[in-house]
């Protein structure tokens, strides 16, 4: 089945500086990875519409959106110690936040003819909270899409396998019972959140599931966590849509983190996740991933898995640490 592929040349105009790891070359790597993997014919390309003010306000405080606009007016400028904006950043950020909305509408109109959508966007989004941009992220792209689906009565599973904890996404939906946030990330690592004991609040209690793996964790541990902890929680939640924060910086070659995954592991994880909902109910968003070759390979295995095909240009990995995290998470989430 075909996969909807959303990207836009204007994403290249977000330039955080020549030495910044979140570089425009990342999108070129994604596109060349898909071409090299022979996936171009499986893609239906589409250009996203920018998110409107009301879309941004569905997850971000109006003051935060206005403040970011002011910072961007003064570009080049810094949002925090590692988040920078250039002249084209605000347009790119609005298009990144809008990509999921365009994808959802196109998938709904396809009546099951499109398997899923992959949004090759930048800047990434999962660190952006209701009240601030941070960690290379301006607006929270996946959260804007989840809020739209939730407003339409859907139950949304967000799987975040970026190596960093998606603190922004977690915060935005922390009290929400209709959005299940599942994060598999490295600990310790930026931004420091994402402990097993962070499980949601109020009506959202139990709808946040964190798996903070130690450096070096491999694909077998991720898959075992999926089977033993994530699946029982997801089956109880009964999602109608799946959104994936598809960061590929848990790849063993990534220069920013110390995890042990290969591109084959991203195929396995993505394939396991898409089984949970029907066709045309899956949207993946590019988050991190800073080794260009690993990013090219991993985005291709992810897109292939979205299309229903499991590929292993690199073998799945095993033998790393992290089993103890499963027991901790099971004790918190699966105790009777
Ligand atoms: Zn990351």
mmCIF file of C-alpha atoms and ligand atoms in Angstrom:
data_model
loop_
_atom_site.group_PDB
_atom_site.id
_atom_site.type_symbol
_atom_site.label_atom_id
_atom_site.label_comp_id
_atom_site.label_asym_id
_atom_site.label_seq_id
_atom_site.Cartn_x
_atom_site.Cartn_y
_atom_site.Cartn_z
ATOM 1 C CA UNK A 1 0.000 0.000 0.000
ATOM 2 C CA UNK A 2 1.062 3.576 -0.606
ATOM 3 C CA UNK A 3 2.315 5.929 2.069
ATOM 4 C CA UNK A 4 1.527 9.627 2.035
ATOM 5 C CA UNK A 5 4.787 11.592 2.183
ATOM 6 C CA UNK A 6 4.608 15.183 3.355
ATOM 7 C CA UNK A 7 7.498 17.574 3.107
ATOM 8 C CA UNK A 8 8.198 21.119 1.919
ATOM 9 C CA UNK A 9 11.221 22.940 0.547
ATOM 10 C CA UNK A 10 10.599 25.706 3.075
ATOM 11 C CA UNK A 11 11.672 23.351 5.886
ATOM 12 C CA UNK A 12 15.205 23.923 4.573
ATOM 13 C CA UNK A 13 14.928 27.637 5.438
ATOM 14 C CA UNK A 14 14.973 26.887 9.177
ATOM 15 C CA UNK A 15 18.696 27.284 9.771
ATOM 16 C CA UNK A 16 19.890 27.003 13.392
ATOM 17 C CA UNK A 17 23.503 27.636 12.362
ATOM 18 C CA UNK A 18 26.171 25.840 10.365
ATOM 19 C CA UNK A 19 27.481 23.774 13.305
ATOM 20 C CA UNK A 20 24.060 22.791 14.658
ATOM 21 C CA UNK A 21 23.249 19.058 14.488
ATOM 22 C CA UNK A 22 19.604 19.744 13.550
ATOM 23 C CA UNK A 23 20.660 20.756 10.053
ATOM 24 C CA UNK A 24 18.679 21.145 6.799
ATOM 25 C CA UNK A 25 20.878 18.345 5.428
ATOM 26 C CA UNK A 26 18.842 15.945 7.563
ATOM 27 C CA UNK A 27 15.873 16.273 5.230
ATOM 28 C CA UNK A 28 18.069 15.668 2.202
ATOM 29 C CA UNK A 29 19.298 12.507 3.953
ATOM 30 C CA UNK A 30 15.721 11.314 4.495
ATOM 31 C CA UNK A 31 14.833 11.865 0.850
ATOM 32 C CA UNK A 32 17.983 10.200 -0.473
ATOM 33 C CA UNK A 33 17.420 7.293 1.943
ATOM 34 C CA UNK A 34 13.940 6.698 0.549
ATOM 35 C CA UNK A 35 15.250 6.936 -3.031
ATOM 36 C CA UNK A 36 18.141 4.537 -2.375
ATOM 37 C CA UNK A 37 15.754 2.056 -0.777
ATOM 38 C CA UNK A 38 13.595 2.123 -3.917
ATOM 39 C CA UNK A 39 10.598 3.464 -2.005
ATOM 40 C CA UNK A 40 9.807 6.436 -4.223
ATOM 41 C CA UNK A 41 7.103 4.565 -6.158
ATOM 42 C CA UNK A 42 5.361 3.644 -2.908
ATOM 43 C CA UNK A 43 4.995 7.303 -1.914
ATOM 44 C CA UNK A 44 2.205 9.769 -2.632
ATOM 45 C CA UNK A 45 3.748 13.212 -2.173
ATOM 46 C CA UNK A 46 1.867 16.109 -0.687
ATOM 47 C CA UNK A 47 2.768 19.608 0.501
ATOM 48 C CA UNK A 48 1.467 20.520 3.973
ATOM 49 C CA UNK A 49 -0.680 23.536 4.779
ATOM 50 C CA UNK A 50 0.636 25.715 7.622
ATOM 51 C CA UNK A 51 -1.027 25.350 11.025
ATOM 52 C CA UNK A 52 -3.450 28.175 11.792
ATOM 53 C CA UNK A 53 -3.327 30.212 14.981
ATOM 54 C CA UNK A 54 -6.252 28.215 16.413
ATOM 55 C CA UNK A 55 -4.421 24.929 15.688
ATOM 56 C CA UNK A 56 -1.339 26.142 17.572
ATOM 57 C CA UNK A 57 -3.503 27.387 20.446
ATOM 58 C CA UNK A 58 -5.015 23.905 20.815
ATOM 59 C CA UNK A 59 -1.772 22.843 22.531
ATOM 60 C CA UNK A 60 0.265 26.021 23.088
ATOM 61 C CA UNK A 61 -0.463 28.989 25.339
ATOM 62 C CA UNK A 62 -1.323 32.067 23.240
ATOM 63 C CA UNK A 63 1.428 34.027 25.022
ATOM 64 C CA UNK A 64 4.005 31.388 24.055
ATOM 65 C CA UNK A 65 3.000 31.543 20.379
ATOM 66 C CA UNK A 66 3.184 35.346 20.427
ATOM 67 C CA UNK A 67 6.560 35.333 22.206
ATOM 68 C CA UNK A 68 8.038 32.907 19.673
ATOM 69 C CA UNK A 69 6.770 35.164 16.874
ATOM 70 C CA UNK A 70 8.611 38.114 18.442
ATOM 71 C CA UNK A 71 11.846 36.116 18.764
ATOM 72 C CA UNK A 72 11.552 35.061 15.119
ATOM 73 C CA UNK A 73 10.986 38.700 14.090
ATOM 74 C CA UNK A 74 14.451 39.413 15.521
ATOM 75 C CA UNK A 75 16.090 36.406 13.778
ATOM 76 C CA UNK A 76 18.774 35.221 13.800
ATOM 77 C CA UNK A 77 18.088 34.720 17.494
ATOM 78 C CA UNK A 78 18.239 32.149 20.289
ATOM 79 C CA UNK A 79 15.194 30.606 21.984
ATOM 80 C CA UNK A 80 17.338 28.751 24.530
ATOM 81 C CA UNK A 81 20.934 27.539 24.818
ATOM 82 C CA UNK A 82 20.548 25.030 21.978
ATOM 83 C CA UNK A 83 17.501 26.256 20.019
ATOM 84 C CA UNK A 84 18.036 28.928 17.381
ATOM 85 C CA UNK A 85 15.843 30.582 14.760
ATOM 86 C CA UNK A 86 16.591 32.102 11.371
ATOM 87 C CA UNK A 87 14.464 34.226 9.080
ATOM 88 C CA UNK A 88 12.619 31.207 7.653
ATOM 89 C CA UNK A 89 12.052 29.420 10.982
ATOM 90 C CA UNK A 90 8.531 30.610 11.823
ATOM 91 C CA UNK A 91 7.168 29.635 8.404
ATOM 92 C CA UNK A 92 8.936 26.266 8.642
ATOM 93 C CA UNK A 93 7.587 25.713 12.178
ATOM 94 C CA UNK A 94 4.006 26.503 11.109
ATOM 95 C CA UNK A 95 4.346 24.124 8.175
ATOM 96 C CA UNK A 96 5.781 21.437 10.469
ATOM 97 C CA UNK A 97 2.882 21.864 12.890
ATOM 98 C CA UNK A 98 0.419 21.782 9.992
ATOM 99 C CA UNK A 99 1.818 18.645 8.332
ATOM 100 C CA UNK A 100 -0.013 16.257 10.631
ATOM 101 C CA UNK A 101 -3.305 18.087 10.054
ATOM 102 C CA UNK A 102 -2.891 17.884 6.284
ATOM 103 C CA UNK A 103 -1.991 14.200 6.662
ATOM 104 C CA UNK A 104 -5.034 13.420 8.809
ATOM 105 C CA UNK A 105 -7.404 15.065 6.317
ATOM 106 C CA UNK A 106 -5.817 13.258 3.361
ATOM 107 C CA UNK A 107 -5.902 9.893 5.139
ATOM 108 C CA UNK A 108 -9.543 10.373 6.098
ATOM 109 C CA UNK A 109 -10.374 11.248 2.474
ATOM 110 C CA UNK A 110 -8.479 8.192 1.168
ATOM 111 C CA UNK A 111 -11.010 5.760 2.716
ATOM 112 C CA UNK A 112 -8.316 3.214 3.505
ATOM 113 C CA UNK A 113 -6.449 3.463 0.196
ATOM 114 C CA UNK A 114 -3.377 5.018 1.856
ATOM 115 C CA UNK A 115 -1.661 2.909 4.520
ATOM 116 C CA UNK A 116 -0.243 5.771 6.571
ATOM 117 C CA UNK A 117 1.553 9.115 6.365
ATOM 118 C CA UNK A 118 5.157 10.108 7.024
ATOM 119 C CA UNK A 119 5.803 13.795 7.749
ATOM 120 C CA UNK A 120 9.414 14.657 6.908
ATOM 121 C CA UNK A 121 9.369 17.910 8.849
ATOM 122 C CA UNK A 122 11.709 20.225 10.672
ATOM 123 C CA UNK A 123 12.041 21.772 13.128
ATOM 124 C CA UNK A 124 11.155 18.725 15.251
ATOM 125 C CA UNK A 125 8.501 19.106 17.956
ATOM 126 C CA UNK A 126 8.343 16.750 20.926
ATOM 127 C CA UNK A 127 10.224 18.959 23.421
ATOM 128 C CA UNK A 128 7.959 21.982 22.840
ATOM 129 C CA UNK A 129 5.507 22.328 25.743
ATOM 130 C CA UNK A 130 2.374 24.404 26.204
ATOM 131 C CA UNK A 131 4.487 27.271 27.521
ATOM 132 C CA UNK A 132 7.795 27.142 25.699
ATOM 133 C CA UNK A 133 9.937 26.063 22.769
ATOM 134 C CA UNK A 134 13.108 24.143 23.662
ATOM 135 C CA UNK A 135 15.529 21.427 22.621
ATOM 136 C CA UNK A 136 15.612 22.219 18.854
ATOM 137 C CA UNK A 137 11.747 22.224 18.857
ATOM 138 C CA UNK A 138 9.530 25.280 18.202
ATOM 139 C CA UNK A 139 5.922 24.000 18.020
ATOM 140 C CA UNK A 140 4.870 20.494 19.082
ATOM 141 C CA UNK A 141 3.954 18.971 15.726
ATOM 142 C CA UNK A 142 2.692 15.614 16.982
ATOM 143 C CA UNK A 143 0.663 17.251 19.771
ATOM 144 C CA UNK A 144 -1.136 19.580 17.339
ATOM 145 C CA UNK A 145 -2.209 16.510 15.343
ATOM 146 C CA UNK A 146 -3.249 14.586 18.465
ATOM 147 C CA UNK A 147 -5.340 17.543 19.659
ATOM 148 C CA UNK A 148 -7.173 17.668 16.308
ATOM 149 C CA UNK A 149 -7.951 13.940 16.465
ATOM 150 C CA UNK A 150 -9.017 14.147 20.084
ATOM 151 C CA UNK A 151 -11.398 17.002 19.266
ATOM 152 C CA UNK A 152 -12.983 14.663 16.710
ATOM 153 C CA UNK A 153 -13.635 12.018 19.373
ATOM 154 C CA UNK A 154 -10.641 9.793 18.547
ATOM 155 C CA UNK A 155 -8.466 7.951 21.069
ATOM 156 C CA UNK A 156 -4.842 8.612 20.204
ATOM 157 C CA UNK A 157 -1.753 6.530 20.947
ATOM 158 C CA UNK A 158 1.469 8.518 20.604
ATOM 159 C CA UNK A 159 4.525 6.265 20.349
ATOM 160 C CA UNK A 160 7.741 8.257 20.806
ATOM 161 C CA UNK A 161 10.888 6.230 20.108
ATOM 162 C CA UNK A 162 13.183 9.234 19.764
ATOM 163 C CA UNK A 163 16.155 8.699 22.106
ATOM 164 C CA UNK A 164 15.172 11.778 24.115
ATOM 165 C CA UNK A 165 12.100 11.931 26.307
ATOM 166 C CA UNK A 166 9.313 13.979 24.714
ATOM 167 C CA UNK A 167 8.717 16.152 27.752
ATOM 168 C CA UNK A 168 6.585 18.627 25.793
ATOM 169 C CA UNK A 169 4.181 15.994 24.505
ATOM 170 C CA UNK A 170 3.967 14.381 27.926
ATOM 171 C CA UNK A 171 3.200 17.719 29.618
ATOM 172 C CA UNK A 172 0.539 18.750 27.100
ATOM 173 C CA UNK A 173 -1.473 15.541 27.571
ATOM 174 C CA UNK A 174 -0.531 14.712 31.177
ATOM 175 C CA UNK A 175 -4.099 15.061 32.470
ATOM 176 C CA UNK A 176 -5.800 13.810 29.302
ATOM 177 C CA UNK A 177 -7.416 10.338 29.350
ATOM 178 C CA UNK A 178 -7.887 10.236 25.525
ATOM 179 C CA UNK A 179 -4.215 10.455 24.540
ATOM 180 C CA UNK A 180 -1.871 7.646 25.617
ATOM 181 C CA UNK A 181 1.745 8.829 25.490
ATOM 182 C CA UNK A 182 4.351 6.035 25.330
ATOM 183 C CA UNK A 183 8.023 7.035 25.324
ATOM 184 C CA UNK A 184 11.046 4.759 24.894
ATOM 185 C CA UNK A 185 14.111 6.869 25.594
ATOM 186 C CA UNK A 186 17.613 7.006 27.007
ATOM 187 C CA UNK A 187 18.157 7.782 30.671
ATOM 188 C CA UNK A 188 20.115 9.680 31.782
ATOM 189 C CA UNK A 189 19.895 12.107 28.860
ATOM 190 C CA UNK A 190 18.403 15.480 27.878
ATOM 191 C CA UNK A 191 15.905 16.772 29.054
ATOM 192 C CA UNK A 192 16.026 14.646 32.243
ATOM 193 C CA UNK A 193 12.303 13.851 32.477
ATOM 194 C CA UNK A 194 10.539 10.586 31.651
ATOM 195 C CA UNK A 195 10.849 8.469 34.811
ATOM 196 C CA UNK A 196 8.754 5.308 35.082
ATOM 197 C CA UNK A 197 6.834 6.951 37.927
ATOM 198 C CA UNK A 198 5.570 9.779 35.675
ATOM 199 C CA UNK A 199 2.251 8.166 34.711
ATOM 200 C CA UNK A 200 -0.184 11.068 34.221
ATOM 201 C CA UNK A 201 -2.408 13.069 36.549
ATOM 202 C CA UNK A 202 -6.101 13.290 37.375
ATOM 203 C CA UNK A 203 -8.252 11.774 34.627
ATOM 204 C CA UNK A 204 -5.035 11.118 32.673
ATOM 205 C CA UNK A 205 -3.513 8.873 35.324
ATOM 206 C CA UNK A 206 -2.102 5.772 33.613
ATOM 207 C CA UNK A 207 -2.130 7.409 30.151
ATOM 208 C CA UNK A 208 1.588 8.248 30.252
ATOM 209 C CA UNK A 209 3.994 5.296 29.961
ATOM 210 C CA UNK A 210 7.722 5.915 30.191
ATOM 211 C CA UNK A 211 10.448 3.385 29.451
ATOM 212 C CA UNK A 212 13.754 5.070 30.367
ATOM 213 C CA UNK A 213 16.399 2.661 29.016
ATOM 214 C CA UNK A 214 20.075 2.765 29.989
ATOM 215 C CA UNK A 215 22.713 3.713 27.371
ATOM 216 C CA UNK A 216 23.500 0.768 25.092
ATOM 217 C CA UNK A 217 19.979 -0.710 25.133
ATOM 218 C CA UNK A 218 19.312 -2.821 22.033
ATOM 219 C CA UNK A 219 16.316 -3.730 19.907
ATOM 220 C CA UNK A 220 15.524 -6.959 21.738
ATOM 221 C CA UNK A 221 14.908 -4.983 24.946
ATOM 222 C CA UNK A 222 12.699 -2.487 23.126
ATOM 223 C CA UNK A 223 10.627 -5.306 21.580
ATOM 224 C CA UNK A 224 10.339 -7.175 24.844
ATOM 225 C CA UNK A 225 9.174 -3.973 26.533
ATOM 226 C CA UNK A 226 6.691 -3.571 23.713
ATOM 227 C CA UNK A 227 5.264 -7.068 24.210
ATOM 228 C CA UNK A 228 5.318 -7.236 27.989
ATOM 229 C CA UNK A 229 4.461 -3.686 29.074
ATOM 230 C CA UNK A 230 3.316 -1.473 26.205
ATOM 231 C CA UNK A 231 0.870 -3.899 24.566
ATOM 232 C CA UNK A 232 -1.192 -4.656 27.696
ATOM 233 C CA UNK A 233 -1.510 -0.925 28.436
ATOM 234 C CA UNK A 234 -2.384 -0.110 24.815
ATOM 235 C CA UNK A 235 -4.944 -2.916 24.617
ATOM 236 C CA UNK A 236 -6.659 -1.534 27.703
ATOM 237 C CA UNK A 237 -6.630 1.956 26.151
ATOM 238 C CA UNK A 238 -8.037 0.848 22.735
ATOM 239 C CA UNK A 239 -6.582 3.531 20.444
ATOM 240 C CA UNK A 240 -8.307 4.499 17.192
ATOM 241 C CA UNK A 241 -5.278 6.387 15.794
ATOM 242 C CA UNK A 242 -1.504 6.012 16.102
ATOM 243 C CA UNK A 243 0.897 8.954 15.907
ATOM 244 C CA UNK A 244 4.625 8.171 15.952
ATOM 245 C CA UNK A 245 7.291 10.599 17.128
ATOM 246 C CA UNK A 246 9.812 8.989 14.796
ATOM 247 C CA UNK A 247 13.180 10.174 16.000
ATOM 248 C CA UNK A 248 16.056 7.993 14.870
ATOM 249 C CA UNK A 249 18.713 9.193 17.317
ATOM 250 C CA UNK A 250 18.576 5.916 19.274
ATOM 251 C CA UNK A 251 20.568 4.500 16.335
ATOM 252 C CA UNK A 252 23.990 3.261 17.541
ATOM 253 C CA UNK A 253 25.766 5.682 15.162
ATOM 254 C CA UNK A 254 24.052 8.800 16.516
ATOM 255 C CA UNK A 255 26.528 11.417 17.773
ATOM 256 C CA UNK A 256 24.181 12.902 20.427
ATOM 257 C CA UNK A 257 23.155 9.741 22.295
ATOM 258 C CA UNK A 258 24.499 6.346 23.347
ATOM 259 C CA UNK A 259 21.797 3.860 22.450
ATOM 260 C CA UNK A 260 22.350 0.621 20.542
ATOM 261 C CA UNK A 261 19.629 0.392 17.881
ATOM 262 C CA UNK A 262 20.033 -0.247 14.145
ATOM 263 C CA UNK A 263 17.789 0.765 11.259
ATOM 264 C CA UNK A 264 16.402 -2.786 11.340
ATOM 265 C CA UNK A 265 15.129 -2.223 14.879
ATOM 266 C CA UNK A 266 13.144 0.812 13.723
ATOM 267 C CA UNK A 267 11.490 -1.459 11.136
ATOM 268 C CA UNK A 268 10.545 -3.962 13.847
ATOM 269 C CA UNK A 269 9.199 -1.338 16.259
ATOM 270 C CA UNK A 270 7.228 0.533 13.612
ATOM 271 C CA UNK A 271 5.757 -2.702 12.215
ATOM 272 C CA UNK A 272 4.667 -3.795 15.697
ATOM 273 C CA UNK A 273 2.971 -0.454 16.313
ATOM 274 C CA UNK A 274 1.044 -0.118 13.037
ATOM 275 C CA UNK A 275 -0.742 -3.422 13.743
ATOM 276 C CA UNK A 276 -2.641 -1.708 16.557
ATOM 277 C CA UNK A 277 -4.884 0.450 14.386
ATOM 278 C CA UNK A 278 -6.438 0.119 10.939
ATOM 279 C CA UNK A 279 -5.054 1.393 7.627
ATOM 280 C CA UNK A 280 -5.092 5.167 7.130
ATOM 281 C CA UNK A 281 -4.956 5.756 10.896
ATOM 282 C CA UNK A 282 -1.187 6.213 11.286
ATOM 283 C CA UNK A 283 0.914 9.380 10.998
ATOM 284 C CA UNK A 284 4.664 9.398 11.701
ATOM 285 C CA UNK A 285 6.574 12.621 12.342
ATOM 286 C CA UNK A 286 10.317 13.029 11.936
ATOM 287 C CA UNK A 287 11.820 14.119 15.266
ATOM 288 C CA UNK A 288 15.584 13.691 15.927
ATOM 289 C CA UNK A 289 18.339 11.638 14.262
ATOM 290 C CA UNK A 290 21.698 13.307 13.696
ATOM 291 C CA UNK A 291 23.926 10.805 11.901
ATOM 292 C CA UNK A 292 22.946 11.391 8.292
ATOM 293 C CA UNK A 293 23.620 7.849 7.077
ATOM 294 C CA UNK A 294 21.743 6.289 10.002
ATOM 295 C CA UNK A 295 18.905 8.755 9.432
ATOM 296 C CA UNK A 296 18.698 7.818 5.727
ATOM 297 C CA UNK A 297 18.572 4.080 6.494
ATOM 298 C CA UNK A 298 16.216 4.379 9.476
ATOM 299 C CA UNK A 299 13.680 6.685 7.856
ATOM 300 C CA UNK A 300 13.552 4.233 4.930
ATOM 301 C CA UNK A 301 12.895 1.218 7.183
ATOM 302 C CA UNK A 302 10.235 3.231 9.023
ATOM 303 C CA UNK A 303 8.468 4.250 5.805
ATOM 304 C CA UNK A 304 8.704 0.681 4.442
ATOM 305 C CA UNK A 305 7.115 -0.609 7.675
ATOM 306 C CA UNK A 306 4.339 1.970 7.309
ATOM 307 C CA UNK A 307 3.755 0.521 3.827
ATOM 308 C CA UNK A 308 3.575 -2.983 5.328
ATOM 309 C CA UNK A 309 7.056 -4.189 4.446
ATOM 310 C CA UNK A 310 9.745 -5.107 7.007
ATOM 311 C CA UNK A 311 13.286 -4.408 5.824
ATOM 312 C CA UNK A 312 16.599 -4.990 7.577
ATOM 313 C CA UNK A 313 19.419 -3.185 5.760
ATOM 314 C CA UNK A 314 21.164 -3.629 9.126
ATOM 315 C CA UNK A 315 20.361 -6.633 11.333
ATOM 316 C CA UNK A 316 18.155 -6.161 14.391
ATOM 317 C CA UNK A 317 20.247 -5.773 17.552
ATOM 318 C CA UNK A 318 20.340 -7.703 20.828
ATOM 319 C CA UNK A 319 22.316 -8.231 24.024
ATOM 320 C CA UNK A 320 22.200 -4.709 25.464
ATOM 321 C CA UNK A 321 21.118 -3.720 28.973
ATOM 322 C CA UNK A 322 17.699 -2.510 30.149
ATOM 323 C CA UNK A 323 15.630 -5.523 31.225
ATOM 324 C CA UNK A 324 15.232 -4.105 34.747
ATOM 325 C CA UNK A 325 13.269 -1.179 33.313
ATOM 326 C CA UNK A 326 10.578 -3.613 32.132
ATOM 327 C CA UNK A 327 10.020 -4.904 35.639
ATOM 328 C CA UNK A 328 9.856 -1.355 37.033
ATOM 329 C CA UNK A 329 7.349 -0.235 34.388
ATOM 330 C CA UNK A 330 5.265 -3.399 34.761
ATOM 331 C CA UNK A 331 5.094 -2.861 38.531
ATOM 332 C CA UNK A 332 3.766 0.660 37.996
ATOM 333 C CA UNK A 333 1.386 0.041 35.092
ATOM 334 C CA UNK A 334 0.304 -3.588 35.290
ATOM 335 C CA UNK A 335 -0.106 -4.192 39.021
ATOM 336 C CA UNK A 336 -3.630 -5.431 39.690
HETATM 337 ZN ZN1 LIG B 1 16.104 13.142 20.138
#
